[in-house]
mmCIF file of C-alpha atoms in Angstrom:
data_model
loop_
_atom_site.group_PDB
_atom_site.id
_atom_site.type_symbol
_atom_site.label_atom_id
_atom_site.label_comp_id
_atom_site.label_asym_id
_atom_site.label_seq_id
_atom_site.Cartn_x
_atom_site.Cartn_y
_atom_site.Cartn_z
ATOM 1 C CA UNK A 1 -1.657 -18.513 -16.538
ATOM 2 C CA UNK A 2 -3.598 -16.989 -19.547
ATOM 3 C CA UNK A 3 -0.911 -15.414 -21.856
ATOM 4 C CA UNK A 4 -0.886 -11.475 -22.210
ATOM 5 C CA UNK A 5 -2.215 -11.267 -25.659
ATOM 6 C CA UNK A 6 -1.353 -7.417 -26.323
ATOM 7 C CA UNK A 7 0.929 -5.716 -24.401
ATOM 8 C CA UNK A 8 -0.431 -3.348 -22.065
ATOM 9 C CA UNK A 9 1.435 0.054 -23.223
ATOM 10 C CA UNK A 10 3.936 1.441 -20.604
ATOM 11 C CA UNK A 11 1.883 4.524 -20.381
ATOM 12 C CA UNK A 12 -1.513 3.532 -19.534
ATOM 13 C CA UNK A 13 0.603 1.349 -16.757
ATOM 14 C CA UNK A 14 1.958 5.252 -15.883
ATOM 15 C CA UNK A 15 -1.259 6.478 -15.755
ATOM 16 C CA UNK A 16 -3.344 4.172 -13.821
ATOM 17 C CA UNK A 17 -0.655 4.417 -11.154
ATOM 18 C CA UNK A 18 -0.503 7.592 -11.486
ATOM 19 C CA UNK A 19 -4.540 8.440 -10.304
ATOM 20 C CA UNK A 20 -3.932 5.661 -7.433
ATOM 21 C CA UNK A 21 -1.184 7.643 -6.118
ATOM 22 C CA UNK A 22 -2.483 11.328 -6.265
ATOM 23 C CA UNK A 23 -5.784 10.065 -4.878
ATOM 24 C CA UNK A 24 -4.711 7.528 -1.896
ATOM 25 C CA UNK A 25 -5.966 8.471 1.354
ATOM 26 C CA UNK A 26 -5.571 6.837 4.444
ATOM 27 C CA UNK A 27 -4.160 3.588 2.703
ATOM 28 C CA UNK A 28 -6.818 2.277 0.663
ATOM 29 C CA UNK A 29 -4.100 1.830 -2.366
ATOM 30 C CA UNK A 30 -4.621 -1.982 -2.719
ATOM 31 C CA UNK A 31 -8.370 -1.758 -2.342
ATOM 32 C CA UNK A 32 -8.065 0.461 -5.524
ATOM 33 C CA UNK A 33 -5.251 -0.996 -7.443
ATOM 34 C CA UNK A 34 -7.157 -4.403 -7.205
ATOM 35 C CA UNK A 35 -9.866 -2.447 -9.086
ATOM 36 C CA UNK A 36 -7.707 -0.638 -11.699
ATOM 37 C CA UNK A 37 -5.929 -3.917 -12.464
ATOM 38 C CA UNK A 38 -8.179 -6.566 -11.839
ATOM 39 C CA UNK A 39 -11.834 -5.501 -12.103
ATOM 40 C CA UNK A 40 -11.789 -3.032 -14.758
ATOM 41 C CA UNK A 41 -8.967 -3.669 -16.970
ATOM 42 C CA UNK A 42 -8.555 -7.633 -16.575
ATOM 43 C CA UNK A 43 -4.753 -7.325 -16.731
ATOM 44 C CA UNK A 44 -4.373 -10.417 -14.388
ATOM 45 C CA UNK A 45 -6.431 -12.781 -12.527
ATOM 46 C CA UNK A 46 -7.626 -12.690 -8.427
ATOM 47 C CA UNK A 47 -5.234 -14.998 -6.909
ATOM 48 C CA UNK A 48 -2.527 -13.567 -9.050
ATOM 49 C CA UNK A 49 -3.207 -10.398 -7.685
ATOM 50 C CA UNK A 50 -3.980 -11.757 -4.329
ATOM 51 C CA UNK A 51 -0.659 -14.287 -3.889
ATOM 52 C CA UNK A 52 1.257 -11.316 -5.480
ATOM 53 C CA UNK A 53 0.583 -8.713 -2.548
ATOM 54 C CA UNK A 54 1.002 -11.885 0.392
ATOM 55 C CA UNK A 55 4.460 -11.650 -1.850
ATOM 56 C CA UNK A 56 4.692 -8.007 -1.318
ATOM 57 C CA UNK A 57 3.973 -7.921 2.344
ATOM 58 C CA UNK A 58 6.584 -9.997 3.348
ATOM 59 C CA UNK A 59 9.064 -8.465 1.496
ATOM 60 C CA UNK A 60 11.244 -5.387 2.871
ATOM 61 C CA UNK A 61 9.381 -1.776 1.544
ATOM 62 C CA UNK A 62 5.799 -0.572 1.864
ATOM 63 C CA UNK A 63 3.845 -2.780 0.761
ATOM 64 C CA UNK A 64 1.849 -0.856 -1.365
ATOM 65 C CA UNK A 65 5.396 0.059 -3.722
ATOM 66 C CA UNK A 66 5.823 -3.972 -3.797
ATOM 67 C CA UNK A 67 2.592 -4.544 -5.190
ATOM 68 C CA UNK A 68 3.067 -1.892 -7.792
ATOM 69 C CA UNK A 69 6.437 -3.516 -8.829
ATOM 70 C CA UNK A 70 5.075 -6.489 -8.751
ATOM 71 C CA UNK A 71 2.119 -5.760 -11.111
ATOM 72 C CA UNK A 72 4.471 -3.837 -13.795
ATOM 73 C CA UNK A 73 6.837 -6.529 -13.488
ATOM 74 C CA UNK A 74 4.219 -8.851 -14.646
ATOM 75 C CA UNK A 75 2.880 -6.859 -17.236
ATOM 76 C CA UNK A 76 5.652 -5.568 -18.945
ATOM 77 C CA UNK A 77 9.199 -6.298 -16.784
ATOM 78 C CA UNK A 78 11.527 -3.887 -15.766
ATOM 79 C CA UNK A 79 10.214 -0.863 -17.932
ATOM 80 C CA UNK A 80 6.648 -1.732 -16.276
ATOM 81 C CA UNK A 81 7.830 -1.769 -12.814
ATOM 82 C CA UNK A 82 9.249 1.557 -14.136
ATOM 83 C CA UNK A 83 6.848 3.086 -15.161
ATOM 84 C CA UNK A 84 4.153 1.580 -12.426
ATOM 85 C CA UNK A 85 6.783 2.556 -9.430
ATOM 86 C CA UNK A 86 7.130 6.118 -10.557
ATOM 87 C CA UNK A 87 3.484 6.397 -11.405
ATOM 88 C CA UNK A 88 2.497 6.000 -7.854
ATOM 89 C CA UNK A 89 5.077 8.428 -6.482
ATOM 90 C CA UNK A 90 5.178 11.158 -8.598
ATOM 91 C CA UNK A 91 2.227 12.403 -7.100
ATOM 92 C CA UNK A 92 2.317 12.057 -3.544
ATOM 93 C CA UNK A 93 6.160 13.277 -3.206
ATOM 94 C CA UNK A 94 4.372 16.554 -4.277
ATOM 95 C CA UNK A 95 1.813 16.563 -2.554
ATOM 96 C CA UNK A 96 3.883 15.381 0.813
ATOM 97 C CA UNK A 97 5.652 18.629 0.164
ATOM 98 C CA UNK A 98 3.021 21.069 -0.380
ATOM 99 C CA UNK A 99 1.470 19.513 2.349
ATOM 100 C CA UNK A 100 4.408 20.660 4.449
ATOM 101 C CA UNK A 101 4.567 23.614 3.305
ATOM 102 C CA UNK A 102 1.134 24.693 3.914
ATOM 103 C CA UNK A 103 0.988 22.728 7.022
ATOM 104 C CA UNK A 104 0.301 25.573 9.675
ATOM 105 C CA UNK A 105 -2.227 26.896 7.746
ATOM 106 C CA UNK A 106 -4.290 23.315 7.225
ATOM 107 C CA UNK A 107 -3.852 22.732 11.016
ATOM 108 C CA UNK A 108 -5.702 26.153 12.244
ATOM 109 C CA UNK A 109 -8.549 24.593 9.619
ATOM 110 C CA UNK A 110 -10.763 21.583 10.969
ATOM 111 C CA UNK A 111 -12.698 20.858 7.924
ATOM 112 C CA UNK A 112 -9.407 19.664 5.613
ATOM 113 C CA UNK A 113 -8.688 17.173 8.132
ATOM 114 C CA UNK A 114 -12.057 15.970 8.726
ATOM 115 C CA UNK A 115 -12.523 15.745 5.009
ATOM 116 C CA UNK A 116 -9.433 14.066 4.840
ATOM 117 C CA UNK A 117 -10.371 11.375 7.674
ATOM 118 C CA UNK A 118 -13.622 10.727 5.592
ATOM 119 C CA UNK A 119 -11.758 10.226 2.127
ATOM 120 C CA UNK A 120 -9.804 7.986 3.862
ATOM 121 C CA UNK A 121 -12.647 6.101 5.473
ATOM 122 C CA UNK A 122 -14.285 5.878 2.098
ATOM 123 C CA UNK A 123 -11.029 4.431 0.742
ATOM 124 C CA UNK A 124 -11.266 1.817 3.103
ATOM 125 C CA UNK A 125 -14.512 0.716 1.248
ATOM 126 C CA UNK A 126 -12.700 -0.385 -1.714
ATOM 127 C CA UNK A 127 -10.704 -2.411 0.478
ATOM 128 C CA UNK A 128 -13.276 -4.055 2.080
ATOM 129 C CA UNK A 129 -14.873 -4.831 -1.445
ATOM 130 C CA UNK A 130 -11.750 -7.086 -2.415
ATOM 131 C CA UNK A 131 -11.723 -8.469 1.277
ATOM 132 C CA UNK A 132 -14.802 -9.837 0.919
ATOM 133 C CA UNK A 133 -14.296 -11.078 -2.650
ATOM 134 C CA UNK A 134 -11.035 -12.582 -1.460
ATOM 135 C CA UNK A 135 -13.044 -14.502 1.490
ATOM 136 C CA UNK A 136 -16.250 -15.262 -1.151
ATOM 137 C CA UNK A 137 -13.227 -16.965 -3.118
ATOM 138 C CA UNK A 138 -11.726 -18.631 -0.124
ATOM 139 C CA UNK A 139 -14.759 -20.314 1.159
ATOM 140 C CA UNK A 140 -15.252 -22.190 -1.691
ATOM 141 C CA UNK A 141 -12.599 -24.557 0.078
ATOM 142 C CA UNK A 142 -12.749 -25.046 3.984
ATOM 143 C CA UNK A 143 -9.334 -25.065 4.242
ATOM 144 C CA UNK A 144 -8.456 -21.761 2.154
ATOM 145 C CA UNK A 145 -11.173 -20.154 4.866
ATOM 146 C CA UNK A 146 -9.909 -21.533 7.354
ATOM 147 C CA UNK A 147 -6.280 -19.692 6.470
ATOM 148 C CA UNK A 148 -7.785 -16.376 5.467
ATOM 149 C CA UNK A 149 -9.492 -16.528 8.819
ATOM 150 C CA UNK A 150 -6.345 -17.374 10.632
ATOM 151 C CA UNK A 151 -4.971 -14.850 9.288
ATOM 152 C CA UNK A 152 -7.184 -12.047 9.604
ATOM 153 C CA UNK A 153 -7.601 -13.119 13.508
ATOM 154 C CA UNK A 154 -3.941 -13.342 14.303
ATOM 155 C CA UNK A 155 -2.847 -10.727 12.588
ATOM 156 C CA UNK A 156 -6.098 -8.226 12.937
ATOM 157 C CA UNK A 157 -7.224 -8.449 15.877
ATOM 158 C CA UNK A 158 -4.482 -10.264 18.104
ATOM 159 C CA UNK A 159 -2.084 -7.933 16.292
ATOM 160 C CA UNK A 160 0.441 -10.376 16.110
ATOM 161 C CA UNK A 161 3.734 -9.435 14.407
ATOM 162 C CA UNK A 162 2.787 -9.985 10.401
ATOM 163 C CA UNK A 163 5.625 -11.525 8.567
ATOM 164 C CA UNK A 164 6.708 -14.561 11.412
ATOM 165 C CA UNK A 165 2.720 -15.273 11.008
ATOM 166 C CA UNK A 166 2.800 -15.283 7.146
ATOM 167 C CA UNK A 167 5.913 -17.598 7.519
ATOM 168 C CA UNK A 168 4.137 -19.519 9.378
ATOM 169 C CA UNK A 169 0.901 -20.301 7.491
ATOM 170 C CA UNK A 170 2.245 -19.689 3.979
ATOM 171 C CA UNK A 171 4.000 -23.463 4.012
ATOM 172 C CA UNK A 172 0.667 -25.066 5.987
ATOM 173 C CA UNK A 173 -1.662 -23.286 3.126
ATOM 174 C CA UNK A 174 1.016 -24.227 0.029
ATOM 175 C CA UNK A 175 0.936 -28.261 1.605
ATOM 176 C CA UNK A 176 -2.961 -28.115 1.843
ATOM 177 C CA UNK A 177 -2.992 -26.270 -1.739
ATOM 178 C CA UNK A 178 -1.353 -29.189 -3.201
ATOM 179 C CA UNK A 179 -3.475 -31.746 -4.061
ATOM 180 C CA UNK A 180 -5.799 -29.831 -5.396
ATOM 181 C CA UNK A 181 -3.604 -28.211 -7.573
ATOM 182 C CA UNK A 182 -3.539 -30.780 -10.434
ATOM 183 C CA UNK A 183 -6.659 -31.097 -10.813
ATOM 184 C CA UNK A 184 -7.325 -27.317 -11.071
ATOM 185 C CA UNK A 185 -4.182 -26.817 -13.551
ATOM 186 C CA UNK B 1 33.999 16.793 9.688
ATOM 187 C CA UNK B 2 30.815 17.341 7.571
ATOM 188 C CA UNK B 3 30.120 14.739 5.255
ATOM 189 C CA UNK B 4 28.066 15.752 2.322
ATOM 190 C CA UNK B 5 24.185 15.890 3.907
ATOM 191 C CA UNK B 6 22.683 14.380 0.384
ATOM 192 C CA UNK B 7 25.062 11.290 0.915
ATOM 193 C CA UNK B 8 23.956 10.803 4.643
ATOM 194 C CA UNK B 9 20.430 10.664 3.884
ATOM 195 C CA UNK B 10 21.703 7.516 1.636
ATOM 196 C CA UNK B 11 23.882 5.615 3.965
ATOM 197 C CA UNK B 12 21.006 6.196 6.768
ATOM 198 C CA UNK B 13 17.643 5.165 5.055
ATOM 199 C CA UNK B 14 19.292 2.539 2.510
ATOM 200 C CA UNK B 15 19.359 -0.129 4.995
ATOM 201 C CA UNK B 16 15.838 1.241 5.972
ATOM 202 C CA UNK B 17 14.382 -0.094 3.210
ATOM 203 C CA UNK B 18 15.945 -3.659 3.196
ATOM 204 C CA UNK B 19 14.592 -3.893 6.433
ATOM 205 C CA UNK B 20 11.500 -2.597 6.228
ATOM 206 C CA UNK B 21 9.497 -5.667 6.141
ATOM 207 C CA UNK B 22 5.612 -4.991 6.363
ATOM 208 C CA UNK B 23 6.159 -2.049 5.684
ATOM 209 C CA UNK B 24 6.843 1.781 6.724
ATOM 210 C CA UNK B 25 5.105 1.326 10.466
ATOM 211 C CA UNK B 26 7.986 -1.190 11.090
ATOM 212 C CA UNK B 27 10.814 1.207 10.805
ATOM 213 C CA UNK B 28 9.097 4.772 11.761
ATOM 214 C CA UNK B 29 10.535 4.666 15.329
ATOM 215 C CA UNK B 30 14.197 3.164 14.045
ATOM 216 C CA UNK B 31 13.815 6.516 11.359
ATOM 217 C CA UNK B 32 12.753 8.704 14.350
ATOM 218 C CA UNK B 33 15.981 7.839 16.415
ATOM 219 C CA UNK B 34 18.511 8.678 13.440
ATOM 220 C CA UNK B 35 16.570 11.997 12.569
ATOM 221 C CA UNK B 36 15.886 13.191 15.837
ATOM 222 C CA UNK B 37 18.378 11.952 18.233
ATOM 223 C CA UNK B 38 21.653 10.682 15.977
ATOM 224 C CA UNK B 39 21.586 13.382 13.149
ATOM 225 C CA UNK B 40 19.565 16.125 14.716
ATOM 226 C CA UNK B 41 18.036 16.995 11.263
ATOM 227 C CA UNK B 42 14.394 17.745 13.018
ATOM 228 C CA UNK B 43 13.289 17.966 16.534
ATOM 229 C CA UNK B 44 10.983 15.786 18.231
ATOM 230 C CA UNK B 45 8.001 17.894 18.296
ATOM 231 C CA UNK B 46 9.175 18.566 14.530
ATOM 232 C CA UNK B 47 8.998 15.124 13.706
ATOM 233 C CA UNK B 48 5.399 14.266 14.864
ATOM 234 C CA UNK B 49 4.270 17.111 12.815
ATOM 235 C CA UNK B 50 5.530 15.937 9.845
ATOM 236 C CA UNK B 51 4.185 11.876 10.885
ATOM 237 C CA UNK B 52 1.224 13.626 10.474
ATOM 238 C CA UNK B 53 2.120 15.412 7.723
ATOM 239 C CA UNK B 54 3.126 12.134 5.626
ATOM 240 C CA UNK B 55 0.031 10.146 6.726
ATOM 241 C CA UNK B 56 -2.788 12.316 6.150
ATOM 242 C CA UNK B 57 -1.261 13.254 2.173
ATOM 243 C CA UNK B 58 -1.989 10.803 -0.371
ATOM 244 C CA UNK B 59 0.867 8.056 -1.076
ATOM 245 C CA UNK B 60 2.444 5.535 1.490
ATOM 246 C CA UNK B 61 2.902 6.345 5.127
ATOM 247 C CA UNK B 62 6.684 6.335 4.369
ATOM 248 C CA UNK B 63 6.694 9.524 2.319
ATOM 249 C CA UNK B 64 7.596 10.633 5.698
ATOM 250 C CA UNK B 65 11.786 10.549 4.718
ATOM 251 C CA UNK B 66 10.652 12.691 1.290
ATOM 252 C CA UNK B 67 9.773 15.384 3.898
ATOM 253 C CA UNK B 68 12.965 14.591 5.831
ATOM 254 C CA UNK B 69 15.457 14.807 3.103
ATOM 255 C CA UNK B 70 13.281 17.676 2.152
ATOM 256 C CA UNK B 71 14.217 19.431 5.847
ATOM 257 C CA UNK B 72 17.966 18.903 5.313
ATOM 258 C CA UNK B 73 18.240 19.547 1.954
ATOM 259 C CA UNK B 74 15.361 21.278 0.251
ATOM 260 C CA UNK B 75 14.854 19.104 -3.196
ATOM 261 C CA UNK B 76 17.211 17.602 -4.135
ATOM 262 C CA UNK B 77 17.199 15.964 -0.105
ATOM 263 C CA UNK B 78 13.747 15.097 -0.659
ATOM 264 C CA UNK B 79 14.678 13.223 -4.319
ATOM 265 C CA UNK B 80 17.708 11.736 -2.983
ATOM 266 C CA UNK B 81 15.911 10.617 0.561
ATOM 267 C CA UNK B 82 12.707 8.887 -1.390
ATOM 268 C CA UNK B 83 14.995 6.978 -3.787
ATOM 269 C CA UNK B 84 17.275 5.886 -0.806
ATOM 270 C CA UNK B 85 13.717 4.533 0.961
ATOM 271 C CA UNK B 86 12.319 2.972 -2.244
ATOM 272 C CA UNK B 87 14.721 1.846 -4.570
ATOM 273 C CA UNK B 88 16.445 -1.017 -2.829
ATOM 274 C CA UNK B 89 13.849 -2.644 -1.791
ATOM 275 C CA UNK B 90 12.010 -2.002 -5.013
ATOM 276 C CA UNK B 91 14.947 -3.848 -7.038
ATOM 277 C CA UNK B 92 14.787 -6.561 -4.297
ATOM 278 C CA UNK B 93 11.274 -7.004 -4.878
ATOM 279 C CA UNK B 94 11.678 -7.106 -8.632
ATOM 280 C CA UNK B 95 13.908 -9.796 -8.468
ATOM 281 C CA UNK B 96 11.771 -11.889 -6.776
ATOM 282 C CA UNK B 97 7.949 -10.918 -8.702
ATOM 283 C CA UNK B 98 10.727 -11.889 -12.103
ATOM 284 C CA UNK B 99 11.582 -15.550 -10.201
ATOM 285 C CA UNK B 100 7.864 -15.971 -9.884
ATOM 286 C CA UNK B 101 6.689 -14.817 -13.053
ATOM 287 C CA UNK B 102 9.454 -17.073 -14.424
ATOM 288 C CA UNK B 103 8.042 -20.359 -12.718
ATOM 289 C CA UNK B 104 4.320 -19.347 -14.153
ATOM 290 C CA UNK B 105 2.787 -23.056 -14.692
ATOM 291 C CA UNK B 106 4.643 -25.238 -12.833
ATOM 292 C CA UNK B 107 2.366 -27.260 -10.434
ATOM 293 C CA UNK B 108 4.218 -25.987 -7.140
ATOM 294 C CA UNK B 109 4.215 -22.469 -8.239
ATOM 295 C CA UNK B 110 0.214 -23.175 -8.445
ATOM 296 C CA UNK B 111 0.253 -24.636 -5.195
ATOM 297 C CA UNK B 112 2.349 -21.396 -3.973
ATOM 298 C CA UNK B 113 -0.315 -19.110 -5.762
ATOM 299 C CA UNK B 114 -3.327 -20.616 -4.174
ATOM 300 C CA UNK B 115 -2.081 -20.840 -1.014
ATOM 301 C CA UNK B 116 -0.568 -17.574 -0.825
ATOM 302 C CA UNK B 117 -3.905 -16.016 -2.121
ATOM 303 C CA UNK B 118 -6.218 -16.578 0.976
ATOM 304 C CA UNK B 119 -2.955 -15.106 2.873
ATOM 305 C CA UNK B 120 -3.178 -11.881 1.002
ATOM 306 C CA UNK B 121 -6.835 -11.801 1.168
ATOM 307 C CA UNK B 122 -6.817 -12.516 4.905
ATOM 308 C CA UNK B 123 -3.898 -9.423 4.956
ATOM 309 C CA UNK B 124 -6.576 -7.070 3.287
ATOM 310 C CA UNK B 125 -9.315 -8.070 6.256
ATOM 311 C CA UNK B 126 -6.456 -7.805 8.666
ATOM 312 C CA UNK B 127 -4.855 -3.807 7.059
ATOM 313 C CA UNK B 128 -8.778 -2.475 7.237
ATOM 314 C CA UNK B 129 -8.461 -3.065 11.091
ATOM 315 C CA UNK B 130 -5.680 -2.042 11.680
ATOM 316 C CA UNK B 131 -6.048 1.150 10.001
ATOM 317 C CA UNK B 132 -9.075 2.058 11.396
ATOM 318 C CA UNK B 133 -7.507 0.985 14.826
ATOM 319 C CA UNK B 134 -4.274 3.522 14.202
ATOM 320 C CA UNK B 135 -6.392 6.335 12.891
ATOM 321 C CA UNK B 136 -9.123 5.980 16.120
ATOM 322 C CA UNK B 137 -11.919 5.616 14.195
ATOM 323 C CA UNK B 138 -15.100 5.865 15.224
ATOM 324 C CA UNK B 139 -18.634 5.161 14.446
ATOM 325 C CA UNK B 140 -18.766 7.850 11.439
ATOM 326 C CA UNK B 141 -15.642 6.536 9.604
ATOM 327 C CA UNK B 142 -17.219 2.485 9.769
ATOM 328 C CA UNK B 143 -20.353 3.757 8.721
ATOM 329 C CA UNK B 144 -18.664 5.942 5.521
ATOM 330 C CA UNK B 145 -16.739 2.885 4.792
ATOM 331 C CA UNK B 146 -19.247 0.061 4.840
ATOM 332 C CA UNK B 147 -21.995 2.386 2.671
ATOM 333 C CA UNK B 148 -18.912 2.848 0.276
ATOM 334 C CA UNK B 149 -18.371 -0.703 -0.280
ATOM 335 C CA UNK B 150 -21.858 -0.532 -0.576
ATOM 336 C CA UNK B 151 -22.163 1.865 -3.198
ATOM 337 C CA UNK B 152 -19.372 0.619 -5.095
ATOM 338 C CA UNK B 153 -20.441 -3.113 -4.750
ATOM 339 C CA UNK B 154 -23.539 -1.546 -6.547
ATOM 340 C CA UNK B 155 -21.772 -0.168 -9.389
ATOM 341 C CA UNK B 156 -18.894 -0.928 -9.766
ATOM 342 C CA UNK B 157 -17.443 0.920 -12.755
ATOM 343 C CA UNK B 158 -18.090 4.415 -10.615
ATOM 344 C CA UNK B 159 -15.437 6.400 -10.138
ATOM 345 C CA UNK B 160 -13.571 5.681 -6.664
ATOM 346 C CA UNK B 161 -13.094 9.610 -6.755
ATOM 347 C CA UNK B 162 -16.666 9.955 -6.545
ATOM 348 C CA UNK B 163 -16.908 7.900 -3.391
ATOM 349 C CA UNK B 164 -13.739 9.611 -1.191
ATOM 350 C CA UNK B 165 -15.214 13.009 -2.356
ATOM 351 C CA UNK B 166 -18.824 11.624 -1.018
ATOM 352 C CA UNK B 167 -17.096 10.583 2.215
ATOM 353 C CA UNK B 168 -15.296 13.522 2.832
ATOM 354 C CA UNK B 169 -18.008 15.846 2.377
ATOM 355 C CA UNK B 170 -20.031 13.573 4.700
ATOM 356 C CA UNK B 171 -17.367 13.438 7.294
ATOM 357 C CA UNK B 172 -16.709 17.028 7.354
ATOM 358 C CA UNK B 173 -20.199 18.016 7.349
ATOM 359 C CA UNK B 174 -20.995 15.737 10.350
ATOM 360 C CA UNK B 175 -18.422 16.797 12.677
ATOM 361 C CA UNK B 176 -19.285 20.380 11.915
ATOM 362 C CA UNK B 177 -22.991 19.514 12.707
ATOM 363 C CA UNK B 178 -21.903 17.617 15.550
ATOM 364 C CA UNK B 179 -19.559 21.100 17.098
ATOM 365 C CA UNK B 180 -22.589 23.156 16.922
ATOM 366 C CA UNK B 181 -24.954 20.786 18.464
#
C-alpha cells in the first residue's frame, strides 16, 4: 500500500531477472526472486509478494513467468512486465539450447549432473527460507496457520490437484481475513 | 498439404499456455502426445531426452517447447515455439496483476491479499516437496538444502551464487566419494 516513491528503472528490473534466470536450477526461482525483490531491494512488501504468486499459480503459464509479470507489472506496468518477462528468459532459452546441443557429451559425464542436482538442492534453500518466513508470518494468526498448513498438507504431501484446492481455501481464508482487515488498514 | 512448420508450432502450443494452469507439469504429457504421436516432430525416446534436457538447464521446466520448436525449425522454431508457450498466458496474467494493482486499498482487496498470502506461502512449503519428490532426492540433496537455508538465514546479503556453487561442489564431490568407496 506504500506508494513507489522513485521508479525502479526498467533496466535494473532487466537485470535482476536476468541473474534469476541464467542461474535457476531445479526451480528455486521464487525462493530467489522473493530475495531480489523483497529482501534486498524492498520493491514491495511480503504478502504482496506472497498473495501475488497464490495469483500466479492459479493462473494458466508456469508459475514462475506469472510471478515475474506480476512483479514488473507492479513496478512499472506493461514496460516492467517487459522487461522482467524477457529478463528471465533470455537466458535460459540459451542455455536450453546449448544444453541440447552438447547433450551427448554432458550425459557420458557424471559430475555435471551431480553438480547440477546439488545446485538445485541448494536452490531449494532459498525456498525454504521464504517458506518459513511465510509460516513465521502466518502464525501470528491461528487461522492464517491453519490455511498455510492446509495447504501445504493437501497439496504437499496428499498431492492433491493444486488449483481446485486453492479455489477452495482462497474464499474460506478471504471470509476469515475480513474482519481483521479494518483494523489492520 | 504442408502447412508452414513455424505456424504449427503456434496453433499447437497457444492453447497450451491458456491451459496450463499450475504450471508446465500440467500440460507435459498433453505436449508429448502432439510432438510425438500427432506431429511426429521427435520420437519418444527423443522426447525424454530433451524432458531432461529442459529440466536440468536453468529457467522453467517448460523451456522444453524452446527445444521443440528448436527440433523442427532450428531458431527461429525455437523463438516462435517459446513465444507461442509464454505470451498468452503472460498477457492473461497481466491483465489480471493490472485489475489488482488497480483495486490497491480497498478493504476487500486487503482481505484478498491477506488471505491469499498464507496460500502462497503454504504453495512454497508445498513446491519444495514436491520437487524434491520428482527429482528422487535423497538424504544428500535435504541435507545441501537445509544447511543452505542455513547459511543464507545467517547472512543474508550473500550471494545465492555462492550457495548453488557450494552445493554443487558438495554434491558432486560426495557421489564421487561415494563410487569409489
Amino acid at each position: 500500500m506504500k506508494p513507489i516513491r522513485t521508479p525502479v528503472p526498467l533496466l535494473a528490473i532487466f537485470l535482476v531477472f536476468f541473474r534469476i534466470g541464467l542461474f535457476s536450477f531445479g526451480g528455486g526461482l521464487s525462493g530467489w526472486i522473493y530475495r531480489e525483490v523483497v529482501t534486498l531491494r524492498g520493491w514491495m512488501s511480503d504478502s504482496d509478494f506472497l498473495s501475488g504468486l497464490a495469483l500466479g499459480q492459479v493462473l494458466p503459464g508456469a508459475n514462475v513467468t506469472n510471478l515475474s509479470v506480476y512483479i514488473g507489472q507492479q513496478l512499472r506496468g506493461p514496460a516492467g512486465a517487459f522487461c522482467a518477462v524477457l529478463g528471465l528468459l533470455t537466458g535460459p532459452f540459451f542455455a536450453v539450447i546449448g544444453l541440447a546441443v552438447a547433450y551427448d557429451r554432458v550425459v557420458d559425464m557424471p559430475w555435471i549432473q551431480n553438480a547440477m542436482s546439488g545446485a538445485a538442492a541448494a536452490a531449494i534453500g532459498l525456498l525454504l527460507i521464504v517458506a518459513v518466513k511465510g509460516a513465521y508470518q502466518a502464525s501470528r494468526r491461528l487461522t492464517s496457520f491453519g490455511i498455510l498448513a492446509a495447504t501445504f498438507v493437501t497439496v504437499g504431501l496428499l498431492q492433491w490437484p493444486l488449483v481446485p484446492v486453492v479455489l477452495c481455501l482462497a474464499p474460506v481464508s478471504v471470509t476469515l481475513a475480513w474482519p481483521r482487515t479494518g483494523s489492520d488498514a | 498439404m504442408r502447412e508452414n512448420p513455424l505456424w504449427t508450432l503456434v496453433v499447437v502450443f497457444v492453447p497450451f499456455s491458456l491451459v496450463s494452469i499450475g504450471g508446465g507439469p500440467s500440460i507435459f504429457a498433453g505436449i508429448q502426445h502432439q510432438s510425438v504421436a500427432v506431429y511426429r516432430w521427435v520420437t519418444a525416446r527423443e522426447f525424454v531426452d530433451l524432458f531432461a534436457i529442459a529440466r536440468a538447464a536453468p529457467g522453467p521446466g517448460s523451456m522444453l517447447v524452446t527445444l521443440l520448436g528448436w527440433k523442427v525449425a532450428g531458431w527461429s522454431g525455437a523463438i516462435v515455439a517459446t513465444l507461442a508457450l509464454f505470451v498468452p498466458s503472460s498477457l492473461l496474467c497481466y491483465g489480471v496483476s493490472k485489475m489488482w494493482n488497480h483495486y490497491r486499498g480497498r478493504h476487500w482487496h486487503t482481505a484478498l491479499e491477506n488471505g491469499l498470502a498464507p496460500i502462497g506461502a503454504g504453495l512454497i512449503l508445498a513446491g519444495v516437496f514436491a520437487i524434491f519428490r520428482v527429482a528422487g532426492a535423497g538424504l544428500l540433496s535435504w541435507a545441501i538444502a537445509g544447511v543452505s537455508a542455513l547459511i543464507l538465514a545467517w547472512r543474508p546479503k550473500l550471494s545465492p551464487l555462492l550457495v548453488l556453487l557450494g552445493g554443487a561442489v558438495t554434491f558432486a564431490a560426495v557421489q564421487a566419494g561415494l563410487l569409489r568407496i
